[in-house]
Coordinates of C-alpha atoms in Angstrom, one line a residue:
P1 CA 92.7 83.2 94.7
V2 CA 91.0 80.5 92.4
P3 CA 91.8 80.8 88.8
L4 CA 89.0 81.7 86.3
L5 CA 89.3 78.6 84.3
L6 CA 88.8 75.1 86.0
V7 CA 89.1 71.9 84.0
E8 CA 88.3 68.7 86.0
P9 CA 90.7 65.8 85.5
E10 CA 89.8 62.4 83.7
V11 CA 91.2 59.5 85.5
E12 CA 92.0 56.1 84.3
I13 CA 93.7 53.1 85.9
Y14 CA 95.5 50.4 84.0
P15 CA 97.9 47.4 84.9
V16 CA 101.5 47.5 83.7
Q17 CA 103.9 44.4 83.3
S18 CA 107.7 44.8 83.3
G19 CA 110.0 42.0 82.1
S20 CA 108.8 38.9 80.5
L21 CA 106.7 37.4 83.2
P22 CA 102.9 37.5 82.3
R23 CA 101.8 39.2 85.6
T24 CA 101.2 42.8 86.6
D25 CA 103.6 44.5 88.9
R26 CA 102.5 47.9 88.6
L27 CA 99.3 49.9 88.6
V28 CA 99.1 53.2 86.7
C29 CA 96.8 55.9 87.8
A30 CA 96.6 58.3 84.5
V31 CA 95.3 61.7 85.4
M32 CA 94.6 63.8 82.6
D33 CA 93.5 67.0 80.9
F34 CA 93.1 69.2 84.2
Y35 CA 93.7 72.8 84.9
P36 CA 95.2 74.5 87.0
P37 CA 98.3 72.1 87.5
E38 CA 98.1 71.8 91.2
I39 CA 96.9 68.4 91.9
E40 CA 97.1 65.7 94.7
V41 CA 96.8 62.0 93.8
K42 CA 97.1 59.1 96.3
W43 CA 96.8 55.1 96.0
F44 CA 95.0 53.0 98.4
K45 CA 95.1 49.3 98.7
N46 CA 92.0 47.8 100.6
G47 CA 91.2 51.1 102.1
Q48 CA 94.9 51.8 103.4
E49 CA 96.8 54.5 101.8
E50 CA 100.0 53.4 100.1
V51 CA 102.9 55.7 100.5
E52 CA 106.2 53.7 100.1
R53 CA 105.9 52.0 96.6
V54 CA 104.4 55.0 94.9
V55 CA 106.2 56.7 91.9
V56 CA 104.9 59.9 90.6
T57 CA 106.0 61.5 87.3
D58 CA 106.3 65.5 87.0
V59 CA 102.9 67.2 86.0
I60 CA 103.5 67.7 82.3
Q61 CA 101.7 70.3 80.4
N62 CA 99.7 69.3 77.3
G63 CA 99.6 71.6 74.0
D64 CA 96.2 72.9 75.1
W65 CA 97.2 74.3 78.3
T66 CA 95.8 71.4 80.4
Y67 CA 98.1 69.1 82.3
Q68 CA 98.7 65.5 83.0
V69 CA 100.3 63.3 85.6
L70 CA 101.0 59.5 86.3
V71 CA 101.2 58.0 89.6
M72 CA 102.3 54.5 89.7
L73 CA 101.9 51.9 92.5
E74 CA 104.4 49.3 92.5
T75 CA 102.6 46.0 93.6
T76 CA 101.5 42.6 92.4
P77 CA 97.8 42.5 92.9
Q78 CA 96.2 39.5 94.7
P79 CA 92.8 38.3 94.2
G80 CA 90.3 39.9 96.3
D81 CA 92.6 43.1 96.6
T82 CA 91.0 46.6 95.6
Y83 CA 93.1 49.5 94.7
T84 CA 91.8 52.9 94.5
C85 CA 93.3 56.1 93.0
H86 CA 92.2 59.1 94.8
V87 CA 92.4 62.5 93.1
E88 CA 91.9 65.9 94.6
H89 CA 91.8 69.1 92.5
V90 CA 90.3 72.3 92.9
S91 CA 87.8 72.0 90.1
L92 CA 86.2 69.1 91.8
Q93 CA 83.4 69.5 94.2
Q94 CA 84.7 66.3 96.1
P95 CA 87.4 64.0 95.6
L96 CA 87.4 61.8 92.4
T97 CA 88.2 57.9 93.1
R98 CA 88.6 55.2 90.7
D99 CA 88.7 51.5 91.8
W100 CA 90.7 48.6 90.1
G101 CA 90.4 45.0 91.1
Q102 CA 92.3 42.3 89.5
W103 CA 89.5 41.6 86.8
D104 CA 87.9 45.2 86.9
G105 CA 88.3 48.2 84.5
G106 CA 89.9 48.1 81.0
H107 CA 91.0 44.4 81.3
S108 CA 87.5 43.0 81.6
K109 CA 86.0 45.4 78.8
M110 CA 89.0 44.2 76.7
L111 CA 88.1 40.7 77.1
V112 CA 84.5 41.4 76.4
G113 CA 85.3 43.2 73.1
V114 CA 87.7 40.3 71.9
G115 CA 84.9 37.9 72.9
G116 CA 82.5 39.8 70.7
L117 CA 85.0 40.0 67.8
V118 CA 85.6 36.2 67.8
L119 CA 82.0 35.1 68.6
G120 CA 80.1 37.7 66.3
P121 CA 81.4 36.5 63.1
A122 CA 81.3 32.7 64.2
A123 CA 77.4 33.3 65.1
L124 CA 76.9 35.2 61.6
A125 CA 78.4 32.2 59.6
L126 CA 76.4 29.8 61.6
G127 CA 73.3 31.6 61.0
L128 CA 74.0 32.0 57.2
L129 CA 74.9 28.2 56.9
V130 CA 71.7 27.2 58.6
Y131 CA 69.7 29.7 56.4
L132 CA 71.5 28.5 53.1
R133 CA 70.6 25.0 54.0
S134 CA 67.1 25.6 54.4
K135 CA 66.8 27.5 51.3
K136 CA 68.6 24.5 49.5
G137 CA 65.9 22.1 50.5
E138 CA 63.2 24.6 49.1
W139 CA 64.9 24.8 45.7
R140 CA 65.1 21.0 45.5
G141 CA 61.5 20.8 45.9
R142 CA 60.9 23.1 42.8
G143 CA 63.3 21.2 40.5
A144 CA 65.6 24.4 39.8
V145 CA 67.7 27.0 41.3
P146 CA 66.4 30.5 41.1
A147 CA 68.1 32.6 38.6
L148 CA 70.1 35.6 39.8
T149 CA 69.0 39.0 37.9
R150 CA 71.1 42.1 37.4
V151 CA 70.0 45.1 39.3
A152 CA 70.8 48.5 38.0
P153 CA 72.9 50.7 40.3
P154 CA 71.3 53.7 41.9
P155 CA 71.2 57.0 39.8
W156 CA 73.8 58.8 42.1
W157 CA 76.4 56.3 41.3

Protein backbone atom coordinates (compact mmCIF):
# COMPACT_ATOMS: atom_id res chain seq x y z
CA PRO A 1 0.00 0.00 0.00
CA VAL A 2 1.06 3.58 -0.74
CA PRO A 3 1.43 5.77 2.38
CA LEU A 4 -1.02 8.65 2.77
CA LEU A 5 1.79 11.20 3.06
CA LEU A 6 4.30 11.57 0.24
CA VAL A 7 7.10 14.13 0.24
CA GLU A 8 9.17 14.59 -2.92
CA PRO A 9 12.95 14.56 -2.49
CA GLU A 10 15.18 17.56 -3.12
CA VAL A 11 18.39 16.70 -4.98
CA GLU A 12 21.69 18.57 -5.08
CA ILE A 13 25.08 17.58 -6.51
CA TYR A 14 28.34 18.97 -5.20
CA PRO A 15 32.03 18.14 -5.68
CA VAL A 16 34.28 17.10 -2.80
CA GLN A 17 38.06 17.25 -2.50
CA SER A 18 39.94 15.01 -0.13
CA GLY A 19 43.50 15.69 0.85
CA SER A 20 45.48 18.77 -0.06
CA LEU A 21 45.24 18.48 -3.84
CA PRO A 22 42.95 21.13 -5.40
CA ARG A 23 41.01 18.66 -7.53
CA THR A 24 37.68 16.96 -7.12
CA ASP A 25 37.86 13.26 -6.43
CA ARG A 26 34.27 12.64 -5.37
CA LEU A 27 30.84 13.84 -6.39
CA VAL A 28 28.06 13.76 -3.82
CA CYS A 29 24.38 13.45 -4.67
CA ALA A 30 22.52 14.73 -1.61
CA VAL A 31 18.91 13.55 -1.62
CA MET A 32 16.98 15.31 1.12
CA ASP A 33 13.61 15.81 2.75
CA PHE A 34 11.68 12.83 1.33
CA TYR A 35 9.04 10.48 2.75
CA PRO A 36 8.62 7.49 2.91
CA PRO A 37 12.24 6.36 3.43
CA GLU A 38 12.40 3.82 0.59
CA ILE A 39 14.38 5.38 -2.28
CA GLU A 40 16.67 4.37 -5.14
CA VAL A 41 19.60 6.58 -6.19
CA LYS A 42 21.98 5.82 -9.08
CA TRP A 43 24.98 7.58 -10.63
CA PHE A 44 25.58 7.76 -14.39
CA LYS A 45 28.71 8.94 -16.21
CA ASN A 46 28.10 10.00 -19.81
CA GLY A 47 24.91 7.91 -19.83
CA GLN A 48 26.48 4.72 -18.42
CA GLU A 49 25.51 3.57 -14.92
CA GLU A 50 28.35 3.61 -12.38
CA VAL A 51 28.17 0.78 -9.84
CA GLU A 52 31.68 -0.02 -8.62
CA ARG A 53 32.83 3.33 -7.20
CA VAL A 54 29.56 4.30 -5.50
CA VAL A 55 29.31 4.68 -1.71
CA VAL A 56 25.89 5.10 -0.09
CA THR A 57 25.20 6.30 3.46
CA ASP A 58 22.35 4.88 5.48
CA VAL A 59 19.02 6.61 5.01
CA ILE A 60 18.88 9.04 7.94
CA GLN A 61 15.70 10.36 9.56
CA ASN A 62 15.44 14.13 9.95
CA GLY A 63 13.67 15.61 12.97
CA ASP A 64 10.54 16.35 10.90
CA TRP A 65 9.84 12.73 9.83
CA THR A 66 11.47 13.20 6.44
CA TYR A 67 14.65 11.39 5.41
CA GLN A 68 17.95 12.05 3.66
CA VAL A 69 20.71 10.00 2.02
CA LEU A 70 24.10 10.81 0.48
CA VAL A 71 25.33 8.85 -2.53
CA MET A 72 28.99 9.45 -3.40
CA LEU A 73 30.73 8.64 -6.66
CA GLU A 74 34.51 8.27 -6.36
CA THR A 75 35.81 9.81 -9.58
CA THR A 76 38.07 12.53 -10.93
CA PRO A 77 35.89 14.45 -13.40
CA GLN A 78 37.47 15.14 -16.78
CA PRO A 79 36.51 18.01 -19.12
CA GLY A 80 33.54 17.00 -21.24
CA ASP A 81 32.26 14.34 -18.84
CA THR A 82 28.68 14.63 -17.63
CA TYR A 83 27.55 13.01 -14.41
CA THR A 84 23.90 12.36 -13.60
CA CYS A 85 22.28 11.55 -10.29
CA HIS A 86 19.09 9.54 -10.94
CA VAL A 87 16.49 9.33 -8.14
CA GLU A 88 13.41 7.10 -8.02
CA HIS A 89 10.86 7.57 -5.24
CA VAL A 90 7.17 6.74 -4.82
CA SER A 91 6.33 10.47 -4.52
CA LEU A 92 7.65 11.19 -8.03
CA GLN A 93 5.60 10.81 -11.22
CA GLN A 94 8.86 10.09 -13.07
CA PRO A 95 12.49 9.71 -11.97
CA LEU A 96 14.27 12.89 -10.95
CA THR A 97 17.67 13.56 -12.53
CA ARG A 98 20.33 16.17 -11.83
CA ASP A 99 23.32 16.66 -14.13
CA TRP A 100 26.77 17.88 -13.16
CA GLY A 101 29.47 18.87 -15.63
CA GLN A 102 32.89 20.06 -14.49
CA TRP A 103 31.83 23.72 -14.53
CA ASP A 104 28.11 23.26 -13.89
CA GLY A 105 25.92 23.52 -10.85
CA GLY A 106 26.89 25.28 -7.66
CA HIS A 107 30.49 25.88 -8.74
CA SER A 108 29.56 28.26 -11.56
CA LYS A 109 26.89 29.94 -9.43
CA MET A 110 29.49 30.49 -6.74
CA LEU A 111 31.88 32.05 -9.27
CA VAL A 112 29.15 34.41 -10.49
CA GLY A 113 28.34 35.39 -6.91
CA VAL A 114 31.97 36.05 -6.00
CA GLY A 115 32.46 38.00 -9.24
CA GLY A 116 29.44 40.13 -8.42
CA LEU A 117 30.71 40.80 -4.91
CA VAL A 118 34.08 41.94 -6.27
CA LEU A 119 32.96 43.84 -9.37
CA GLY A 120 29.82 45.44 -7.88
CA PRO A 121 31.57 47.65 -5.30
CA ALA A 122 34.36 48.47 -7.80
CA ALA A 123 31.81 49.68 -10.36
CA LEU A 124 30.02 51.67 -7.67
CA ALA A 125 33.27 53.33 -6.55
CA LEU A 126 34.20 54.18 -10.15
CA GLY A 127 30.77 55.68 -10.81
CA LEU A 128 30.95 57.72 -7.62
CA LEU A 129 34.43 58.98 -8.54
CA VAL A 130 33.29 60.08 -12.02
CA TYR A 131 30.22 61.78 -10.54
CA LEU A 132 32.22 63.65 -7.89
CA ARG A 133 34.80 64.81 -10.44
CA SER A 134 32.06 66.16 -12.70
CA LYS A 135 30.51 68.00 -9.73
CA LYS A 136 33.91 69.40 -8.69
CA GLY A 137 34.21 71.08 -12.09
CA GLU A 138 30.77 72.69 -11.67
CA TRP A 139 31.71 74.06 -8.23
CA ARG A 140 34.90 75.66 -9.57
CA GLY A 141 32.83 77.61 -12.08
CA ARG A 142 30.68 79.07 -9.30
CA GLY A 143 33.62 80.02 -7.13
CA ALA A 144 32.38 78.34 -3.94
CA VAL A 145 31.63 74.91 -2.60
CA PRO A 146 27.95 74.55 -1.66
CA ALA A 147 27.27 74.50 2.09
CA LEU A 148 25.82 71.40 3.73
CA THR A 149 22.55 71.92 5.56
CA ARG A 150 21.38 69.92 8.55
CA VAL A 151 18.18 68.01 7.97
CA ALA A 152 15.90 67.11 10.88
CA PRO A 153 15.29 63.38 11.38
CA PRO A 154 11.85 61.99 10.57
CA PRO A 155 9.27 62.27 13.40
CA TRP A 156 9.26 58.52 14.10
CA TRP A 157 12.94 58.53 15.23
